[in-house]
Short mmCIF file of C-alpha atoms in Angstrom, two decimals:
data_model
loop_
_atom_site.label_atom_id
_atom_site.label_comp_id
_atom_site.label_asym_id
_atom_site.label_seq_id
_atom_site.Cartn_x
_atom_site.Cartn_y
_atom_site.Cartn_z
CA UNK A 1146 23.69 37.35 25.76
CA UNK A 1147 23.06 37.98 29.42
CA UNK A 1148 24.15 35.41 31.94
CA UNK A 1149 22.00 32.60 33.25
CA UNK A 1150 19.05 33.78 35.33
CA UNK A 1151 19.57 31.29 38.15
CA UNK A 1152 22.05 31.54 40.97
CA UNK A 1153 25.44 29.95 40.47
CA UNK A 1154 25.93 26.59 42.14
CA UNK A 1155 22.28 25.57 42.30
CA UNK A 1156 21.98 21.83 42.69
CA UNK A 1157 19.29 20.04 40.69
CA UNK A 1158 18.53 16.41 41.33
CA UNK A 1159 19.64 14.07 38.54
CA UNK A 1160 16.21 12.45 38.57
CA UNK A 1161 14.76 15.74 37.28
CA UNK A 1162 16.48 15.39 33.92
CA UNK A 1163 14.73 14.73 30.63
CA UNK A 1164 17.51 12.63 29.19
CA UNK A 1165 17.44 9.37 27.23
CA UNK A 1166 18.23 7.56 30.48
CA UNK A 1167 15.57 9.30 32.51
CA UNK A 1168 12.54 9.33 30.25
CA UNK A 1169 9.25 8.94 32.08
CA UNK A 1170 7.51 5.60 31.75
CA UNK A 1171 5.14 5.21 28.80
CA UNK A 1172 1.65 6.50 29.66
CA UNK A 1173 -0.46 3.88 31.41
CA UNK A 1174 -2.06 3.24 34.78
CA UNK A 1175 1.27 3.48 36.61
CA UNK A 1176 2.39 6.64 34.82
CA UNK A 1177 -0.95 8.39 35.06
CA UNK A 1178 -2.03 7.50 38.56
CA UNK A 1179 1.17 6.46 40.24
CA UNK A 1180 -0.40 3.64 42.26
CA UNK A 1181 -1.50 1.00 39.78
CA UNK A 1182 0.66 -1.91 38.70
CA UNK A 1183 2.62 -1.49 35.45
CA UNK A 1184 0.85 -2.76 32.33
CA UNK A 1185 4.02 -4.16 30.74
CA UNK A 1186 6.79 -6.52 31.90
CA UNK A 1187 9.98 -4.72 32.81
CA UNK A 1188 11.92 -5.91 29.78
CA UNK A 1189 9.18 -4.87 27.34
CA UNK A 1190 8.74 -1.53 29.10
CA UNK A 1191 12.48 -0.98 28.69
CA UNK A 1192 12.24 -1.65 24.96
CA UNK A 1193 9.31 0.78 24.71
CA UNK A 1194 11.54 3.37 26.37
CA UNK A 1195 14.37 2.60 23.96
CA UNK A 1196 12.18 3.26 20.94
CA UNK A 1197 10.73 6.39 22.52
CA UNK A 1198 14.24 7.73 23.07
CA UNK A 1199 15.09 7.02 19.45
CA UNK A 1200 12.36 9.44 18.37
CA UNK A 1201 14.85 12.28 18.93
CA UNK A 1202 18.61 12.53 18.64
CA UNK A 1203 20.88 12.28 21.67
CA UNK A 1204 21.87 15.93 21.23
CA UNK A 1205 18.20 16.97 21.36
CA UNK A 1206 17.67 15.05 24.60
CA UNK A 1207 20.78 16.68 26.10
CA UNK A 1208 19.46 20.12 25.16
CA UNK A 1209 16.05 19.33 26.67
CA UNK A 1210 17.77 18.06 29.81
CA UNK A 1211 19.71 21.30 30.22
CA UNK A 1212 16.65 23.43 29.49
CA UNK A 1213 14.45 21.62 32.00
CA UNK A 1214 17.13 21.92 34.67
CA UNK A 1215 17.17 25.68 34.12
CA UNK A 1216 13.39 25.82 34.40
CA UNK A 1217 13.38 23.82 37.63
CA UNK A 1218 16.09 26.03 39.12
CA UNK A 1219 14.12 29.15 38.18
CA UNK A 1220 10.97 27.74 39.79
CA UNK A 1221 12.88 26.90 42.96
CA UNK A 1222 14.04 30.52 43.29
CA UNK A 1223 10.60 32.10 42.93
CA UNK A 1224 8.93 33.39 46.12
CA UNK A 1225 6.20 30.73 46.03
CA UNK A 1226 8.50 28.02 44.58
CA UNK A 1227 5.94 26.84 42.02
CA UNK A 1228 6.03 23.29 40.73
CA UNK A 1229 8.02 22.72 37.54
CA UNK A 1230 6.42 19.36 36.72
CA UNK A 1231 3.53 19.62 36.55
CA UNK A 1232 3.73 23.37 35.96
CA UNK A 1233 0.83 25.77 35.67
CA UNK A 1234 0.36 27.87 32.57
CA UNK A 1235 0.94 31.00 34.67
CA UNK A 1236 4.31 29.66 35.80
CA UNK A 1237 5.41 28.90 32.24
CA UNK A 1238 4.21 32.27 30.99
CA UNK A 1239 6.17 34.00 33.74
CA UNK A 1240 9.27 31.99 32.90
CA UNK A 1241 9.09 32.98 29.22
CA UNK A 1242 8.69 36.64 30.18
CA UNK A 1243 11.71 36.40 32.49
CA UNK A 1244 13.83 34.88 29.73
CA UNK A 1245 12.80 37.60 27.29
CA UNK A 1246 13.58 40.37 29.79
CA UNK A 1247 16.97 38.77 30.44
CA UNK A 1248 17.85 39.13 26.74
CA UNK A 1249 17.54 35.53 25.60
CA UNK A 1250 16.99 35.06 21.90
CA UNK A 1251 13.54 33.92 20.77
CA UNK A 1252 15.10 30.76 19.32
CA UNK A 1253 16.46 29.83 22.76
CA UNK A 1254 13.15 30.61 24.44
CA UNK A 1255 11.33 28.48 21.88
CA UNK A 1256 13.60 25.52 22.60
CA UNK A 1257 13.08 25.86 26.36
CA UNK A 1258 9.33 25.95 25.84
CA UNK A 1259 9.62 22.80 23.73
CA UNK A 1260 11.55 21.06 26.53
CA UNK A 1261 8.82 21.93 29.04
CA UNK A 1262 6.19 20.67 26.63
CA UNK A 1263 7.97 17.35 25.98
CA UNK A 1264 8.55 16.76 29.69
CA UNK A 1265 4.85 17.17 30.49
CA UNK A 1266 3.68 15.00 27.60
CA UNK A 1267 6.05 12.17 28.49
CA UNK A 1268 5.01 12.38 32.14
CA UNK A 1269 1.33 12.11 31.18
CA UNK A 1270 0.60 15.55 32.65
CA UNK A 1271 -1.53 18.38 31.19
CA UNK A 1272 0.68 20.42 28.90
CA UNK A 1273 0.91 24.08 30.01
CA UNK A 1274 2.78 24.99 26.83
CA UNK A 1275 -0.45 24.70 24.86
CA UNK A 1276 -2.43 27.06 27.10
CA UNK A 1277 -3.76 30.25 25.45
CA UNK A 1278 -1.99 32.55 27.92
CA UNK A 1279 1.37 30.90 27.20
CA UNK A 1280 0.74 31.16 23.46
CA UNK A 1281 -0.10 34.85 23.83
CA UNK A 1282 3.13 35.57 25.73
CA UNK A 1283 5.16 33.64 23.16
CA UNK A 1284 3.53 35.54 20.29
CA UNK A 1285 4.30 38.80 22.06
CA UNK A 1286 7.94 37.84 22.51
CA UNK A 1287 8.26 37.00 18.83
CA UNK A 1288 6.61 40.26 17.85
CA UNK A 1289 8.71 42.48 20.11
CA UNK A 1290 12.02 40.61 20.02
CA UNK A 1291 11.88 39.33 16.44
CA UNK A 1292 12.85 35.94 15.08
CA UNK A 1293 15.51 36.98 12.59
CA UNK A 1294 18.20 34.30 12.64
CA UNK A 1295 21.84 35.21 13.09
CA UNK A 1296 23.40 34.10 9.81
CA UNK A 1297 27.06 33.45 9.30
CA UNK A 1298 28.80 34.44 6.09
CA UNK A 1299 28.41 31.98 3.24
CA UNK A 1300 31.73 30.48 2.20
CA UNK A 1301 31.11 30.74 -1.54
CA UNK A 1302 33.36 29.53 -4.36
CA UNK A 1303 35.58 32.61 -4.45
CA UNK A 1304 36.15 32.65 -0.70
CA UNK A 1305 36.65 28.88 -0.54
CA UNK A 1306 39.23 29.05 -3.34
CA UNK A 1307 41.08 31.71 -1.37
CA UNK A 1308 41.00 29.57 1.77
CA UNK A 1309 42.26 26.30 0.26
CA UNK A 1310 44.98 28.10 -1.73
CA UNK A 1311 47.04 28.30 1.45
CA UNK A 1312 46.90 24.57 2.20
CA UNK A 1313 49.98 22.47 1.51
CA UNK A 1314 50.21 19.14 -0.28
CA UNK A 1315 52.88 17.75 2.06
CA UNK A 1316 51.05 18.27 5.36
CA UNK A 1317 48.55 15.62 6.42
CA UNK A 1318 46.38 18.08 8.40
CA UNK A 1319 46.22 20.34 5.36
CA UNK A 1320 45.25 17.37 3.19
CA UNK A 1321 42.44 16.52 5.59
CA UNK A 1322 41.16 20.07 5.78
CA UNK A 1323 41.24 20.56 2.02
CA UNK A 1324 39.20 17.39 1.53
CA UNK A 1325 36.81 18.23 4.34
CA UNK A 1326 36.17 21.77 3.11
CA UNK A 1327 35.74 20.85 -0.55
CA UNK A 1328 33.58 17.77 0.04
CA UNK A 1329 31.47 19.58 2.62
CA UNK A 1330 30.96 22.39 0.12
CA UNK A 1331 30.38 20.41 -3.08
CA UNK A 1332 28.18 17.87 -1.29
CA UNK A 1333 26.18 20.65 0.41
CA UNK A 1334 26.57 18.65 3.60
CA UNK A 1335 25.50 19.37 7.12
CA UNK A 1336 28.25 19.12 9.73
CA UNK A 1337 26.88 15.87 11.16
CA UNK A 1338 26.66 14.35 7.69
CA UNK A 1339 30.23 15.32 6.89
CA UNK A 1340 31.84 13.86 10.00
CA UNK A 1341 29.48 10.86 9.87
CA UNK A 1342 30.98 9.63 6.60
CA UNK A 1343 33.00 6.43 6.60
CA UNK A 1344 35.60 5.53 4.00
CA UNK A 1345 33.15 2.99 2.56
CA UNK A 1346 30.63 5.80 2.05
CA UNK A 1347 32.80 7.54 -0.57
CA UNK A 1348 32.91 5.66 -3.86
CA UNK A 1349 35.13 7.05 -6.60
CA UNK A 1350 33.75 6.60 -10.12
CA UNK A 1351 34.74 7.95 -13.56
CA UNK A 1352 32.20 10.74 -13.05
CA UNK A 1353 33.26 11.70 -9.53
CA UNK A 1354 32.48 10.71 -5.96
CA UNK A 1355 29.24 9.08 -4.84
CA UNK A 1356 28.56 9.78 -1.17
CA UNK A 1357 26.23 7.60 0.86
CA UNK A 1358 24.55 9.73 3.54
CA UNK A 1359 23.21 7.16 5.98
CA UNK A 1360 21.29 9.52 8.27
CA UNK A 1361 20.72 13.25 8.48
CA UNK A 1362 18.69 15.91 10.25
CA UNK A 1363 15.76 15.48 7.85
CA UNK A 1364 16.14 11.69 7.62
CA UNK A 1365 15.84 10.47 11.19
CA UNK A 1366 14.48 7.13 9.96
CA UNK A 1367 17.80 6.39 8.25
CA UNK A 1368 16.47 5.83 4.73
CA UNK A 1369 19.74 7.23 3.43
CA UNK A 1370 20.59 9.27 0.35
CA UNK A 1371 23.17 9.30 -2.42
CA UNK A 1372 24.97 12.53 -3.30
CA UNK A 1373 27.11 12.95 -6.39
CA UNK A 1374 30.18 15.19 -6.41
CA UNK A 1375 31.69 15.87 -9.84
CA UNK A 1376 35.36 16.36 -10.61
CA UNK A 1377 36.43 19.99 -10.31
CA UNK A 1378 37.77 21.94 -13.26
CA UNK A 1379 40.86 23.01 -11.29
CA UNK A 1380 43.10 20.62 -9.45
CA UNK A 1381 43.55 22.77 -6.28
CA UNK A 1382 39.78 22.95 -5.77
CA UNK A 1383 38.75 19.50 -7.02
CA UNK A 1384 36.95 17.66 -4.19
CA UNK A 1385 37.53 14.24 -5.77
CA UNK A 1386 41.29 14.70 -6.03
CA UNK A 1387 41.35 16.24 -2.56
CA UNK A 1388 39.66 13.17 -1.10
CA UNK A 1389 42.06 10.83 -2.88
CA UNK A 1390 45.08 12.79 -1.60
CA UNK A 1391 43.81 12.75 2.00
CA UNK A 1392 42.84 9.06 1.93
CA UNK A 1393 46.24 8.10 0.49
CA UNK A 1394 48.20 10.42 2.76
CA UNK A 1395 46.43 9.16 5.88
CA UNK A 1396 46.42 5.52 4.76
CA UNK A 1397 42.65 5.25 5.11
CA UNK A 1398 41.16 1.89 4.20
CA UNK A 1399 38.12 1.69 6.46
CA UNK A 1400 36.45 3.43 9.36
CA UNK A 1401 35.79 7.17 9.73
CA UNK A 1402 36.58 9.30 6.69
CA UNK A 1403 37.58 12.41 8.66
CA UNK A 1404 39.68 12.00 11.78
CA UNK A 1405 41.75 13.97 14.22
CA UNK A 1406 45.35 14.79 13.30
CA UNK A 1407 47.70 15.77 16.13
CA UNK A 1408 50.48 18.35 15.93
CA UNK A 1409 52.97 15.62 15.04
CA UNK A 1410 50.95 14.61 11.99
CA UNK A 1411 49.64 11.40 13.54
CA UNK A 1412 46.19 10.44 12.25
CA UNK A 1413 43.80 9.21 14.95
CA UNK A 1414 41.32 6.35 14.72
CA UNK A 1415 38.13 8.13 15.83
CA UNK A 1416 35.93 10.45 13.76
CA UNK A 1417 35.71 14.19 14.23
CA UNK A 1418 32.81 15.73 16.10
CA UNK A 1419 30.37 18.05 14.28
CA UNK A 1420 31.76 20.99 16.25
CA UNK A 1421 35.19 20.27 14.80
CA UNK A 1422 33.96 21.37 11.37
CA UNK A 1423 33.30 24.90 12.65
CA UNK A 1424 36.73 25.06 14.28
CA UNK A 1425 38.45 23.92 11.10
CA UNK A 1426 36.50 26.41 8.99
CA UNK A 1427 37.31 29.26 11.36
CA UNK A 1428 40.98 28.35 11.63
CA UNK A 1429 41.40 28.14 7.87
CA UNK A 1430 39.49 31.34 7.04
CA UNK A 1431 41.57 33.18 9.65
CA UNK A 1432 44.75 31.94 7.96
CA UNK A 1433 43.38 33.36 4.71
CA UNK A 1434 42.96 36.80 6.26
CA UNK A 1435 39.21 36.62 6.90
CA UNK A 1436 37.42 37.24 10.18
CA UNK A 1437 36.71 33.81 11.72
CA UNK A 1438 33.80 35.21 13.73
CA UNK A 1439 31.88 35.64 10.47
CA UNK A 1440 32.01 31.93 9.59
CA UNK A 1441 30.86 28.61 11.00
CA UNK A 1442 30.56 25.00 9.91
CA UNK A 1443 27.27 25.81 8.20
CA UNK A 1444 29.08 28.33 5.97
CA UNK A 1445 30.02 25.47 3.63
CA UNK A 1446 26.42 24.41 3.03
CA UNK A 1447 25.11 27.95 2.70
CA UNK A 1448 28.09 28.85 0.52
CA UNK A 1449 27.28 26.09 -1.96
CA UNK A 1450 23.61 27.07 -2.17
CA UNK A 1451 24.54 30.72 -2.66
CA UNK A 1452 27.14 29.95 -5.32
CA UNK A 1453 24.81 27.57 -7.17
CA UNK A 1454 21.99 30.12 -7.17
CA UNK A 1455 24.35 32.82 -8.42
CA UNK A 1456 25.43 30.51 -11.25
CA UNK A 1457 21.81 30.07 -12.35
CA UNK A 1458 21.34 26.49 -11.15
CA UNK A 1459 17.65 25.55 -10.92
CA UNK A 1460 16.14 25.45 -7.45
CA UNK A 1461 15.12 21.81 -7.80
CA UNK A 1462 18.74 20.82 -8.52
CA UNK A 1463 20.04 22.73 -5.49
CA UNK A 1464 17.31 21.15 -3.35
CA UNK A 1465 18.28 17.69 -4.55
CA UNK A 1466 21.97 18.21 -3.76
CA UNK A 1467 21.27 19.68 -0.32
CA UNK A 1468 18.29 17.39 0.35
CA UNK A 1469 15.98 20.27 1.25
CA UNK A 1470 12.38 19.17 1.45
CA UNK A 1471 10.79 22.47 0.46
CA UNK A 1472 11.64 25.52 -1.61
CA UNK A 1473 10.74 27.68 1.39
CA UNK A 1474 13.61 26.11 3.37
CA UNK A 1475 15.98 26.72 0.49
CA UNK A 1476 14.91 30.30 -0.12
CA UNK A 1477 16.77 31.66 2.89
CA UNK A 1478 20.01 30.29 1.45
CA UNK A 1479 19.73 31.33 -2.17
CA UNK A 1480 18.13 34.77 -1.80
CA UNK A 1481 21.51 36.45 -1.35
CA UNK A 1482 22.86 34.71 -4.44
CA UNK A 1483 20.08 36.09 -6.60
CA UNK A 1484 19.87 39.67 -5.38
CA UNK A 1485 21.52 40.94 -8.53
CA UNK A 1486 20.37 38.46 -11.15
CA UNK A 1487 18.99 39.55 -14.52
CA UNK A 1488 15.50 39.99 -13.09
CA UNK A 1489 16.56 42.63 -10.57
CA UNK A 1490 14.36 45.63 -11.53
CA UNK A 1491 16.67 48.28 -10.10
CA UNK A 1492 19.05 47.77 -13.02
CA UNK A 1493 16.35 48.07 -15.63
CA UNK A 1494 14.74 51.43 -14.89
CA UNK A 1495 17.21 53.63 -16.71
CA UNK A 1496 19.31 54.92 -13.84
#
């Protein structure tokens, strides 16, 4: 990707941020007109803000904050220095065109447009992101630049077996990584779900492990979900035995299930970050002789879906394990696993 399109060292006021701490006041006379008295007492207005912030994750607000700062800096460097908030539809359209010409991916441009949209809606201003001219530019960018996602390699059963084969039973970091990789794979977990597990969320039963997923990307209300992980047929790749070995080796009784381990083998008290999953995956696949650039934390989830599809598991069962809400969302994961199934016509035309 090309570098940022604003000059290095540009200062942007902290009050310009769209962060959980700097959300505009809820729409009302004060927010809309700027001169009227607030409708709500300060403490109630603060609680309204708290609930409004909870509508999106902290990581989403941070991304919006960064995106809006970039937009403001770009506006400040234009010859006429147009306003960023409120912004005109022409300004936003020009910004999108500049991003596209600079080589930004459509997915990045879409997120920046979303940040501009959210900022205007929360400030009670007309939303330029919904203007026809902005929509036309966005459609043109998608058509000319494409929206094909960059997919990492799925860490399927064969590759995962190869990766965990090199992990030792007498090294606490290896015990953690074996458990993390196998549970992340068999549970079809997202990175945030995996590192969000506490010891109390993994219940061992005669049938296997029952995971309690308390919140996930598609469950922002925190309704929770239960995920079952069966015993593996082979001890080196059994996620249940791997969890037991890690929990015993680390002396886990409560708190985070997956924690940092330093180079001296000391187990920390705090949970891993979601980004740690990608680093562990890449480090372990590299040790197995694979190219780490081809893999990421999501390779575990996509690897399970691919392997399950290849094994003939019904879509509804894969959706239940991975908690996909629609078959369309799942299709991108399982298509590769079914390219050469029995219904592939290229093998049935007599060649």
